[in-house]
């Protein structure tokens, strides 16, 4: 399948994309003795380097040295023949199955659904330039307004807040003793000094994107912090964020993450999210992230950042999530002056990652990038996953899917392509169940399994 092209050496060096040439281990556009030495170093060091694996058989050994020497001697240029799938953002509507809403009060997830609470009070907050107005609040819901910066302190039960209007210098912050609902009903909030929405309540935070509305939240590059309070994102909540509704929410972060919860984040069918970050993660949660549905598009361009980053579990059971991540490794020094590096990925789970349905598309283009980086078992039973990693190695090995324990693929459609690394790198056991109709694993840079 390789295309052998005999070209004048200089023409080759000028015309070919470095990195698309077999044997060019260091990616400088030429194949020479330096590349041979790098292969020998890879063999002696016992480390797998995708570029050193010149014949793409999954191991680096003397055959690769011979192949590269042959390329040098003959002047042949072998173009690599892997063309990964196209991964592009897609905000088109998604036809999703009718959602089942639990109606048994004892069900573990009964409280995750905004429909299962009877909302008693409605408070309306409208932003208008450098001011804001509030209507409908009882004495148990105290609202302070400073310009367009609104602080709600509530002891009331079953309150829903409906937000509208636009401000270039505003925010809304909640202190509540009870769970509450916020409806975004056509609101555009930019806070140059921190989070646009800041929820300090640890109880359920129902975020409803009203159908037919487009809403936008933006943070600023520098956050003004309050002592003993977290504020980690343009949309931050101490409690779980339960996203529903048929509207659209755009979140732009330039200071921290787009959306962060110190609990879990649950995204339901019907909603559209667009997350754009030049500073942090798209979605960051502590307890888990569950994508049950919806259309999620992310453009992440920050070193060390992930599209989805969870200190615990990531579940994908529906929807269509597309993550384009162009960051690379974040290099810092700690207080002792030691180098500290933070990797970049489409999705990173510090515990398990499970996908049973929906679509997950990831493209990571930066050097060192992973498509998915999961610390505990990775289980793929259904849906469609497409991972494309195009960057090279700088400080760390780029990989399609990296799993520190066991990996099981047993249904759906799985595709992973890392142009300069392994499509799948599993430290534990890899189990690919029988019954697939397609299995494409001849080249370690590409793995495709379709059931
Ligand atoms: Ca080279
Ligand atoms: Ca090889
Ligand atoms: Ca906290």
CSV table of C-alpha atoms and ligand atoms in Angstrom, one decimal:
chain,number,residue,atom,x,y,z
A,1,UNK,CA,0.0,0.0,0.0
A,2,UNK,CA,3.0,2.3,0.2
A,3,UNK,CA,3.7,4.6,-2.6
A,4,UNK,CA,7.3,4.6,-3.7
A,5,UNK,CA,8.3,7.8,-5.3
A,6,UNK,CA,11.8,8.4,-6.6
A,7,UNK,CA,12.5,12.1,-6.3
A,8,UNK,CA,15.5,14.3,-6.3
A,9,UNK,CA,16.4,14.6,-2.6
A,10,UNK,CA,16.1,18.4,-2.4
A,11,UNK,CA,12.7,18.3,-4.1
A,12,UNK,CA,11.6,15.7,-1.6
A,13,UNK,CA,12.7,17.7,1.4
A,14,UNK,CA,11.0,20.8,0.1
A,15,UNK,CA,7.8,19.3,-1.1
A,16,UNK,CA,6.9,16.7,1.4
A,17,UNK,CA,5.2,17.3,4.7
A,18,UNK,CA,7.8,16.3,7.3
A,19,UNK,CA,6.2,13.6,9.3
A,20,UNK,CA,4.5,12.0,6.3
A,21,UNK,CA,7.7,10.2,5.3
A,22,UNK,CA,8.7,6.8,6.5
A,23,UNK,CA,12.1,6.7,8.2
A,24,UNK,CA,12.2,10.4,9.1
A,25,UNK,CA,12.2,9.7,12.8
A,26,UNK,CA,12.9,13.3,13.9
A,27,UNK,CA,10.5,14.8,11.4
A,28,UNK,CA,13.1,17.2,9.9
A,29,UNK,CA,12.0,16.4,6.4
A,30,UNK,CA,15.1,14.3,5.5
A,31,UNK,CA,16.0,10.7,6.1
A,32,UNK,CA,19.7,10.4,7.1
A,33,UNK,CA,22.1,8.9,9.7
A,34,UNK,CA,20.5,10.9,12.5
A,35,UNK,CA,17.3,9.0,12.0
A,36,UNK,CA,19.2,5.7,12.1
A,37,UNK,CA,20.8,6.7,15.4
A,38,UNK,CA,17.4,7.5,16.8
A,39,UNK,CA,16.1,4.1,15.9
A,40,UNK,CA,19.2,2.5,17.5
A,41,UNK,CA,18.5,4.6,20.6
A,42,UNK,CA,14.9,3.4,20.7
A,43,UNK,CA,16.1,-0.2,20.5
A,44,UNK,CA,18.7,0.2,23.2
A,45,UNK,CA,16.3,2.2,25.4
A,46,UNK,CA,13.5,-0.3,25.1
A,47,UNK,CA,11.0,2.4,24.2
A,48,UNK,CA,8.5,2.3,21.4
A,49,UNK,CA,8.7,5.3,19.2
A,50,UNK,CA,6.2,5.3,16.4
A,51,UNK,CA,8.5,7.1,13.9
A,52,UNK,CA,11.3,4.6,14.6
A,53,UNK,CA,9.0,1.8,13.7
A,54,UNK,CA,9.7,2.3,10.0
A,55,UNK,CA,7.9,-0.8,8.8
A,56,UNK,CA,4.9,-0.2,11.1
A,57,UNK,CA,4.8,-3.7,12.6
A,58,UNK,CA,4.5,-2.6,16.2
A,59,UNK,CA,8.0,-3.2,17.3
A,60,UNK,CA,11.3,-1.3,16.9
A,61,UNK,CA,14.2,-3.6,15.9
A,62,UNK,CA,16.9,-4.2,13.4
A,63,UNK,CA,14.4,-4.5,10.6
A,64,UNK,CA,13.6,-0.9,11.0
A,65,UNK,CA,17.3,0.1,10.9
A,66,UNK,CA,17.7,-1.9,7.7
A,67,UNK,CA,14.6,-0.3,6.1
A,68,UNK,CA,15.9,3.2,6.9
A,69,UNK,CA,19.4,2.5,5.6
A,70,UNK,CA,17.8,1.1,2.5
A,71,UNK,CA,15.8,4.4,2.1
A,72,UNK,CA,19.0,6.4,2.5
A,73,UNK,CA,20.9,4.3,0.0
A,74,UNK,CA,18.3,4.2,-2.7
A,75,UNK,CA,17.0,7.7,-2.2
A,76,UNK,CA,13.5,6.3,-2.2
A,77,UNK,CA,10.8,8.4,-0.5
A,78,UNK,CA,8.0,6.3,1.0
A,79,UNK,CA,5.0,8.4,1.9
A,80,UNK,CA,3.1,7.1,4.8
A,81,UNK,CA,-0.3,5.9,3.6
A,82,UNK,CA,-2.5,6.5,6.6
A,83,UNK,CA,-5.2,9.2,6.0
A,84,UNK,CA,-7.2,9.6,9.2
A,85,UNK,CA,-10.9,10.2,9.2
A,86,UNK,CA,-12.1,13.8,9.1
A,87,UNK,CA,-13.2,15.1,12.5
A,88,UNK,CA,-15.1,18.4,12.3
A,89,UNK,CA,-17.5,20.2,14.6
A,90,UNK,CA,-21.1,19.5,13.9
A,91,UNK,CA,-23.9,21.6,15.4
A,92,UNK,CA,-26.7,20.1,13.3
A,93,UNK,CA,-29.6,18.8,15.2
A,94,UNK,CA,-29.4,15.2,16.4
A,95,UNK,CA,-32.3,12.8,16.3
A,96,UNK,CA,-32.3,11.3,19.8
A,97,UNK,CA,-34.5,8.5,21.3
A,98,UNK,CA,-37.3,9.7,23.5
A,99,UNK,CA,-35.9,10.3,26.9
A,100,UNK,CA,-37.0,8.1,29.8
A,101,UNK,CA,-37.5,10.2,32.9
A,102,UNK,CA,-37.5,8.2,36.1
A,103,UNK,CA,-40.8,8.5,38.0
A,104,UNK,CA,-40.0,6.3,41.0
A,105,UNK,CA,-39.0,8.6,43.9
A,106,UNK,CA,-36.7,5.9,45.2
A,107,UNK,CA,-34.7,5.7,41.9
A,108,UNK,CA,-31.1,6.8,42.4
A,109,UNK,CA,-31.4,9.4,39.6
A,110,UNK,CA,-34.9,10.6,40.4
A,111,UNK,CA,-33.5,13.9,41.7
A,112,UNK,CA,-31.4,14.5,38.6
A,113,UNK,CA,-34.4,15.5,36.6
A,114,UNK,CA,-35.7,19.0,36.8
A,115,UNK,CA,-39.2,17.7,35.9
A,116,UNK,CA,-39.4,15.8,39.2
A,117,UNK,CA,-39.6,18.9,41.3
A,118,UNK,CA,-42.6,21.2,41.5
A,119,UNK,CA,-41.2,24.7,41.3
A,120,UNK,CA,-43.0,27.0,43.6
A,121,UNK,CA,-41.3,30.4,43.0
A,122,UNK,CA,-40.2,32.2,39.9
A,123,UNK,CA,-37.6,35.0,40.1
A,124,UNK,CA,-36.7,36.9,36.9
A,125,UNK,CA,-33.4,38.6,36.4
A,126,UNK,CA,-32.8,40.7,33.4
A,127,UNK,CA,-29.3,42.1,32.4
A,128,UNK,CA,-29.2,45.3,30.4
A,129,UNK,CA,-25.7,46.7,29.8
A,130,UNK,CA,-24.2,47.8,33.1
A,131,UNK,CA,-27.3,47.2,35.1
A,132,UNK,CA,-29.7,44.4,36.1
A,133,UNK,CA,-33.2,44.2,37.4
A,134,UNK,CA,-35.0,41.6,39.5
A,135,UNK,CA,-38.7,40.8,39.7
A,136,UNK,CA,-40.7,38.3,41.7
A,137,UNK,CA,-38.5,37.6,44.5
A,138,UNK,CA,-40.0,37.0,48.0
A,139,UNK,CA,-38.3,38.1,51.2
A,140,UNK,CA,-36.6,34.7,51.5
A,141,UNK,CA,-34.7,35.4,48.3
A,142,UNK,CA,-32.4,38.3,48.9
A,143,UNK,CA,-30.9,39.9,45.7
A,144,UNK,CA,-28.1,42.4,45.8
A,145,UNK,CA,-27.3,44.2,42.5
A,146,UNK,CA,-24.0,46.1,42.0
A,147,UNK,CA,-24.0,47.4,38.4
A,148,UNK,CA,-24.8,44.2,36.5
A,149,UNK,CA,-23.2,41.9,39.1
A,150,UNK,CA,-26.0,40.1,40.9
A,151,UNK,CA,-25.7,38.1,44.2
A,152,UNK,CA,-28.6,36.0,45.3
A,153,UNK,CA,-28.8,34.7,48.9
A,154,UNK,CA,-31.7,32.3,49.3
A,155,UNK,CA,-33.2,30.1,52.0
A,156,UNK,CA,-36.3,29.4,50.0
A,157,UNK,CA,-37.4,26.0,48.6
A,158,UNK,CA,-38.1,25.2,45.0
A,159,UNK,CA,-37.0,28.5,43.3
A,160,UNK,CA,-36.4,28.9,39.7
A,161,UNK,CA,-34.5,31.8,38.3
A,162,UNK,CA,-35.1,32.9,34.7
A,163,UNK,CA,-32.2,34.9,33.2
A,164,UNK,CA,-32.5,37.2,30.2
A,165,UNK,CA,-30.6,40.1,28.6
A,166,UNK,CA,-27.0,41.1,27.8
A,167,UNK,CA,-24.2,42.6,29.9
A,168,UNK,CA,-20.5,43.1,29.0
A,169,UNK,CA,-19.5,43.4,32.7
A,170,UNK,CA,-21.8,41.4,34.8
A,171,UNK,CA,-22.3,38.1,36.7
A,172,UNK,CA,-24.7,36.1,38.8
A,173,UNK,CA,-23.7,34.4,42.0
A,174,UNK,CA,-25.8,32.1,44.1
A,175,UNK,CA,-25.7,31.4,47.8
A,176,UNK,CA,-28.6,29.0,48.5
A,177,UNK,CA,-29.6,26.6,51.2
A,178,UNK,CA,-31.7,24.5,48.8
A,179,UNK,CA,-31.4,23.1,45.3
A,180,UNK,CA,-32.6,25.4,42.6
A,181,UNK,CA,-33.2,25.8,38.9
A,182,UNK,CA,-31.7,28.4,36.5
A,183,UNK,CA,-33.3,28.9,33.2
A,184,UNK,CA,-31.3,30.5,30.5
A,185,UNK,CA,-33.9,32.3,28.4
A,186,UNK,CA,-31.7,34.3,26.0
A,187,UNK,CA,-28.9,35.6,28.2
A,188,UNK,CA,-25.4,36.8,27.4
A,189,UNK,CA,-23.1,37.5,30.3
A,190,UNK,CA,-19.5,38.5,30.2
A,191,UNK,CA,-17.6,38.8,33.5
A,192,UNK,CA,-14.1,40.3,32.8
A,193,UNK,CA,-13.2,39.5,36.5
A,194,UNK,CA,-14.3,35.9,36.9
A,195,UNK,CA,-17.2,33.5,36.5
A,196,UNK,CA,-20.3,34.6,34.6
A,197,UNK,CA,-22.4,32.2,36.7
A,198,UNK,CA,-21.0,31.2,40.1
A,199,UNK,CA,-23.0,28.8,42.3
A,200,UNK,CA,-21.7,28.4,45.8
A,201,UNK,CA,-24.4,25.9,46.8
A,202,UNK,CA,-23.4,22.3,47.0
A,203,UNK,CA,-26.9,21.0,46.2
A,204,UNK,CA,-28.5,20.2,42.8
A,205,UNK,CA,-28.1,23.0,40.3
A,206,UNK,CA,-30.6,22.5,37.4
A,207,UNK,CA,-29.4,24.4,34.4
A,208,UNK,CA,-32.2,24.6,31.8
A,209,UNK,CA,-31.5,25.9,28.3
A,210,UNK,CA,-34.9,27.2,27.2
A,211,UNK,CA,-36.0,25.9,23.8
A,212,UNK,CA,-35.4,28.3,21.0
A,213,UNK,CA,-32.9,30.5,22.9
A,214,UNK,CA,-29.2,31.0,22.5
A,215,UNK,CA,-27.2,31.9,25.5
A,216,UNK,CA,-23.6,32.9,26.0
A,217,UNK,CA,-21.3,33.0,29.0
A,218,UNK,CA,-17.7,34.4,29.0
A,219,UNK,CA,-15.2,34.7,31.8
A,220,UNK,CA,-12.2,37.1,32.0
A,221,UNK,CA,-8.5,36.3,31.9
A,222,UNK,CA,-8.0,37.3,35.6
A,223,UNK,CA,-10.4,36.2,38.3
A,224,UNK,CA,-11.0,38.2,41.4
A,225,UNK,CA,-11.1,35.6,44.1
A,226,UNK,CA,-13.0,35.6,47.3
A,227,UNK,CA,-11.3,33.9,50.3
A,228,UNK,CA,-12.5,30.4,51.0
A,229,UNK,CA,-14.5,30.2,47.8
A,230,UNK,CA,-13.7,28.2,44.7
A,231,UNK,CA,-14.3,29.8,41.3
A,232,UNK,CA,-13.0,27.5,38.6
A,233,UNK,CA,-14.8,28.3,35.4
A,234,UNK,CA,-16.9,30.7,33.4
A,235,UNK,CA,-19.8,28.5,34.6
A,236,UNK,CA,-18.9,27.2,38.1
A,237,UNK,CA,-20.9,25.2,40.6
A,238,UNK,CA,-20.0,23.6,43.9
A,239,UNK,CA,-23.0,21.3,43.4
A,240,UNK,CA,-23.8,18.9,40.6
A,241,UNK,CA,-24.8,20.7,37.3
A,242,UNK,CA,-27.8,19.0,35.6
A,243,UNK,CA,-28.1,20.4,32.1
A,244,UNK,CA,-31.3,20.0,30.2
A,245,UNK,CA,-33.6,21.8,27.8
A,246,UNK,CA,-33.7,22.3,24.0
A,247,UNK,CA,-31.8,25.6,23.8
A,248,UNK,CA,-28.2,26.4,23.1
A,249,UNK,CA,-25.4,27.5,25.5
A,250,UNK,CA,-22.0,28.9,24.3
A,251,UNK,CA,-19.3,29.2,26.9
A,252,UNK,CA,-16.0,31.0,26.2
A,253,UNK,CA,-13.2,30.8,28.8
A,254,UNK,CA,-10.0,32.8,28.7
A,255,UNK,CA,-9.1,32.6,32.4
A,256,UNK,CA,-10.0,29.1,33.6
A,257,UNK,CA,-12.3,26.2,32.5
A,258,UNK,CA,-15.6,26.6,30.5
A,259,UNK,CA,-17.8,24.5,32.8
A,260,UNK,CA,-16.7,23.1,36.2
A,261,UNK,CA,-18.4,21.4,39.1
A,262,UNK,CA,-17.0,20.2,42.3
A,263,UNK,CA,-19.6,17.4,42.2
A,264,UNK,CA,-20.8,15.8,38.9
A,265,UNK,CA,-22.0,17.0,35.6
A,266,UNK,CA,-25.0,15.5,33.7
A,267,UNK,CA,-25.9,16.5,30.2
A,268,UNK,CA,-29.3,15.4,28.8
A,269,UNK,CA,-30.7,14.9,25.3
A,270,UNK,CA,-31.8,18.0,23.3
A,271,UNK,CA,-29.4,20.6,24.5
A,272,UNK,CA,-26.7,22.2,22.4
A,273,UNK,CA,-23.4,23.2,24.0
A,274,UNK,CA,-20.5,25.0,22.4
A,275,UNK,CA,-17.4,25.3,24.6
A,276,UNK,CA,-14.4,27.3,23.6
A,277,UNK,CA,-11.4,27.6,25.8
A,278,UNK,CA,-8.0,29.2,25.5
A,279,UNK,CA,-7.2,28.7,29.2
A,280,UNK,CA,-8.5,25.4,30.6
A,281,UNK,CA,-10.7,22.4,30.1
A,282,UNK,CA,-14.1,22.3,28.4
A,283,UNK,CA,-15.8,20.3,31.1
A,284,UNK,CA,-14.2,19.6,34.5
A,285,UNK,CA,-15.9,17.6,37.3
A,286,UNK,CA,-14.9,15.9,40.5
A,287,UNK,CA,-17.4,13.0,40.9
A,288,UNK,CA,-18.3,12.0,37.3
A,289,UNK,CA,-19.3,13.3,33.9
A,290,UNK,CA,-22.3,11.7,32.3
A,291,UNK,CA,-23.2,12.6,28.7
A,292,UNK,CA,-26.7,11.1,28.2
A,293,UNK,CA,-27.5,13.2,25.1
A,294,UNK,CA,-27.3,16.5,23.4
A,295,UNK,CA,-25.0,18.0,20.9
A,296,UNK,CA,-21.7,19.1,22.3
A,297,UNK,CA,-18.9,20.9,20.4
A,298,UNK,CA,-15.7,21.9,21.9
A,299,UNK,CA,-12.6,23.8,20.6
A,300,UNK,CA,-9.9,23.7,23.2
A,301,UNK,CA,-6.6,25.4,22.7
A,302,UNK,CA,-4.7,25.6,25.9
A,303,UNK,CA,-1.6,23.7,26.9
A,304,UNK,CA,-2.3,20.8,29.4
A,305,UNK,CA,-6.1,21.2,28.8
A,306,UNK,CA,-8.6,18.5,28.1
A,307,UNK,CA,-12.0,18.6,26.5
A,308,UNK,CA,-13.5,16.6,29.3
A,309,UNK,CA,-11.5,16.1,32.5
A,310,UNK,CA,-12.9,14.2,35.5
A,311,UNK,CA,-11.2,13.2,38.7
A,312,UNK,CA,-13.4,10.1,38.6
A,313,UNK,CA,-15.7,8.4,36.0
A,314,UNK,CA,-16.7,9.4,32.5
A,315,UNK,CA,-19.9,7.8,31.1
A,316,UNK,CA,-21.1,8.4,27.6
A,317,UNK,CA,-24.5,6.9,26.8
A,318,UNK,CA,-25.9,9.1,24.1
A,319,UNK,CA,-25.6,12.4,22.2
A,320,UNK,CA,-22.9,13.6,19.9
A,321,UNK,CA,-19.8,15.1,21.4
A,322,UNK,CA,-17.1,16.5,19.2
A,323,UNK,CA,-13.8,17.7,20.7
A,324,UNK,CA,-11.1,19.5,18.7
A,325,UNK,CA,-8.1,20.0,21.0
A,326,UNK,CA,-5.1,21.8,19.7
A,327,UNK,CA,-3.1,22.2,22.9
A,328,UNK,CA,0.1,20.4,23.8
A,329,UNK,CA,2.0,19.6,27.0
A,330,UNK,CA,2.0,22.3,29.7
A,331,UNK,CA,5.5,22.7,31.1
A,332,UNK,CA,5.9,24.4,34.5
A,333,UNK,CA,8.3,24.3,37.4
A,334,UNK,CA,7.2,23.6,40.9
A,335,UNK,CA,8.2,25.6,44.0
A,336,UNK,CA,11.5,23.7,44.2
A,337,UNK,CA,12.3,24.4,40.6
A,338,UNK,CA,11.6,20.9,39.4
A,339,UNK,CA,10.0,20.5,36.0
A,340,UNK,CA,6.3,19.5,36.0
A,341,UNK,CA,4.5,18.6,32.9
A,342,UNK,CA,0.7,18.2,32.3
A,343,UNK,CA,-0.5,16.3,29.3
A,344,UNK,CA,-3.3,17.2,26.9
A,345,UNK,CA,-6.2,14.9,25.8
A,346,UNK,CA,-9.6,14.9,24.4
A,347,UNK,CA,-11.0,13.1,27.4
A,348,UNK,CA,-9.2,12.3,30.6
A,349,UNK,CA,-10.7,10.1,33.3
A,350,UNK,CA,-8.9,9.5,36.5
A,351,UNK,CA,-11.1,6.4,37.1
A,352,UNK,CA,-13.1,4.3,34.6
A,353,UNK,CA,-14.4,5.5,31.3
A,354,UNK,CA,-17.5,3.7,29.8
A,355,UNK,CA,-19.2,4.3,26.5
A,356,UNK,CA,-22.5,2.5,25.7
A,357,UNK,CA,-24.1,4.7,23.1
A,358,UNK,CA,-24.0,8.0,21.3
A,359,UNK,CA,-21.2,9.5,19.2
A,360,UNK,CA,-17.8,10.7,20.5
A,361,UNK,CA,-15.5,12.4,18.0
A,362,UNK,CA,-12.1,13.6,19.1
A,363,UNK,CA,-9.3,15.3,17.2
A,364,UNK,CA,-6.1,16.2,19.1
A,365,UNK,CA,-3.6,18.0,16.9
A,366,UNK,CA,-0.9,19.2,19.4
A,367,UNK,CA,2.4,17.4,20.1
A,368,UNK,CA,2.3,14.8,22.9
A,369,UNK,CA,-1.5,14.6,22.7
A,370,UNK,CA,-3.8,11.7,23.7
A,371,UNK,CA,-7.2,11.2,22.3
A,372,UNK,CA,-8.4,9.5,25.5
A,373,UNK,CA,-6.4,9.0,28.6
A,374,UNK,CA,-8.1,6.8,31.2
A,375,UNK,CA,-6.5,5.6,34.4
A,376,UNK,CA,-8.8,2.7,35.2
A,377,UNK,CA,-10.7,0.3,33.0
A,378,UNK,CA,-11.9,1.5,29.6
A,379,UNK,CA,-15.1,-0.2,28.5
A,380,UNK,CA,-16.7,0.3,25.0
A,381,UNK,CA,-19.9,-1.5,24.4
A,382,UNK,CA,-21.8,0.6,21.9
A,383,UNK,CA,-22.1,3.8,20.0
A,384,UNK,CA,-19.5,5.3,17.7
A,385,UNK,CA,-16.1,6.5,18.8
A,386,UNK,CA,-13.7,8.2,16.4
A,387,UNK,CA,-10.3,9.3,17.7
A,388,UNK,CA,-7.7,11.1,15.5
A,389,UNK,CA,-4.4,12.2,17.0
A,390,UNK,CA,-2.1,14.0,14.6
A,391,UNK,CA,0.7,15.5,16.7
A,392,UNK,CA,4.2,14.2,17.2
A,393,UNK,CA,6.2,13.4,20.3
A,394,UNK,CA,7.9,16.3,22.1
A,395,UNK,CA,7.9,15.4,25.8
A,396,UNK,CA,5.5,12.5,25.8
A,397,UNK,CA,4.2,9.8,23.4
A,398,UNK,CA,1.1,10.8,21.4
A,399,UNK,CA,-1.5,8.0,21.6
A,400,UNK,CA,-5.0,7.5,20.4
A,401,UNK,CA,-6.4,5.8,23.5
A,402,UNK,CA,-4.2,5.3,26.5
A,403,UNK,CA,-5.5,3.0,29.3
A,404,UNK,CA,-3.5,2.4,32.5
A,405,UNK,CA,-5.4,-0.8,33.3
A,406,UNK,CA,-7.7,-3.0,31.2
A,407,UNK,CA,-9.5,-2.2,28.0
A,408,UNK,CA,-12.6,-4.0,26.7
A,409,UNK,CA,-14.2,-3.4,23.3
A,410,UNK,CA,-17.3,-5.4,22.7
A,411,UNK,CA,-19.8,-3.5,20.6
A,412,UNK,CA,-20.5,-0.4,18.5
A,413,UNK,CA,-18.0,1.2,16.2
A,414,UNK,CA,-14.5,2.0,17.5
A,415,UNK,CA,-11.9,3.9,15.5
A,416,UNK,CA,-8.6,5.3,16.7
A,417,UNK,CA,-5.8,6.7,14.6
A,418,UNK,CA,-2.6,8.2,15.9
A,419,UNK,CA,-0.3,9.3,13.1
A,420,UNK,CA,2.8,9.4,15.2
A,421,UNK,CA,2.0,6.9,18.0
A,422,UNK,CA,0.0,3.9,19.0
A,423,UNK,CA,-3.7,3.8,18.3
A,424,UNK,CA,-4.3,1.9,21.5
A,425,UNK,CA,-1.9,1.6,24.4
A,426,UNK,CA,-3.1,-0.6,27.3
A,427,UNK,CA,-1.0,-1.5,30.3
A,428,UNK,CA,-3.4,-4.2,31.5
A,429,UNK,CA,-5.3,-6.7,29.4
A,430,UNK,CA,-7.0,-5.8,26.1
A,431,UNK,CA,-10.1,-7.8,25.3
A,432,UNK,CA,-11.7,-7.4,21.9
A,433,UNK,CA,-14.9,-9.6,22.0
A,434,UNK,CA,-15.7,-11.8,19.1
A,435,UNK,CA,-18.5,-11.0,16.7
A,436,UNK,CA,-17.0,-7.9,15.0
A,437,UNK,CA,-17.6,-7.5,11.3
A,438,UNK,CA,-14.5,-5.4,10.7
A,439,UNK,CA,-11.1,-5.5,12.4
A,440,UNK,CA,-8.4,-3.3,11.0
A,441,UNK,CA,-5.2,-3.6,13.1
A,442,UNK,CA,-2.4,-4.3,10.7
A,443,UNK,CA,-0.7,-1.0,11.5
A,444,UNK,CA,-0.2,-0.1,15.2
A,445,UNK,CA,-1.1,3.5,14.4
A,446,UNK,CA,-4.7,2.5,13.4
A,447,UNK,CA,-7.3,0.4,15.1
A,448,UNK,CA,-10.8,0.0,13.8
A,449,UNK,CA,-13.3,-2.5,15.2
A,450,UNK,CA,-16.9,-2.5,14.0
A,451,UNK,CA,-19.6,-4.8,15.4
B,1,LIG,CA1,15.2,13.1,9.8
B,2,LIG,CA1,9.2,-2.2,13.1
B,3,LIG,CA1,-15.3,23.4,46.3
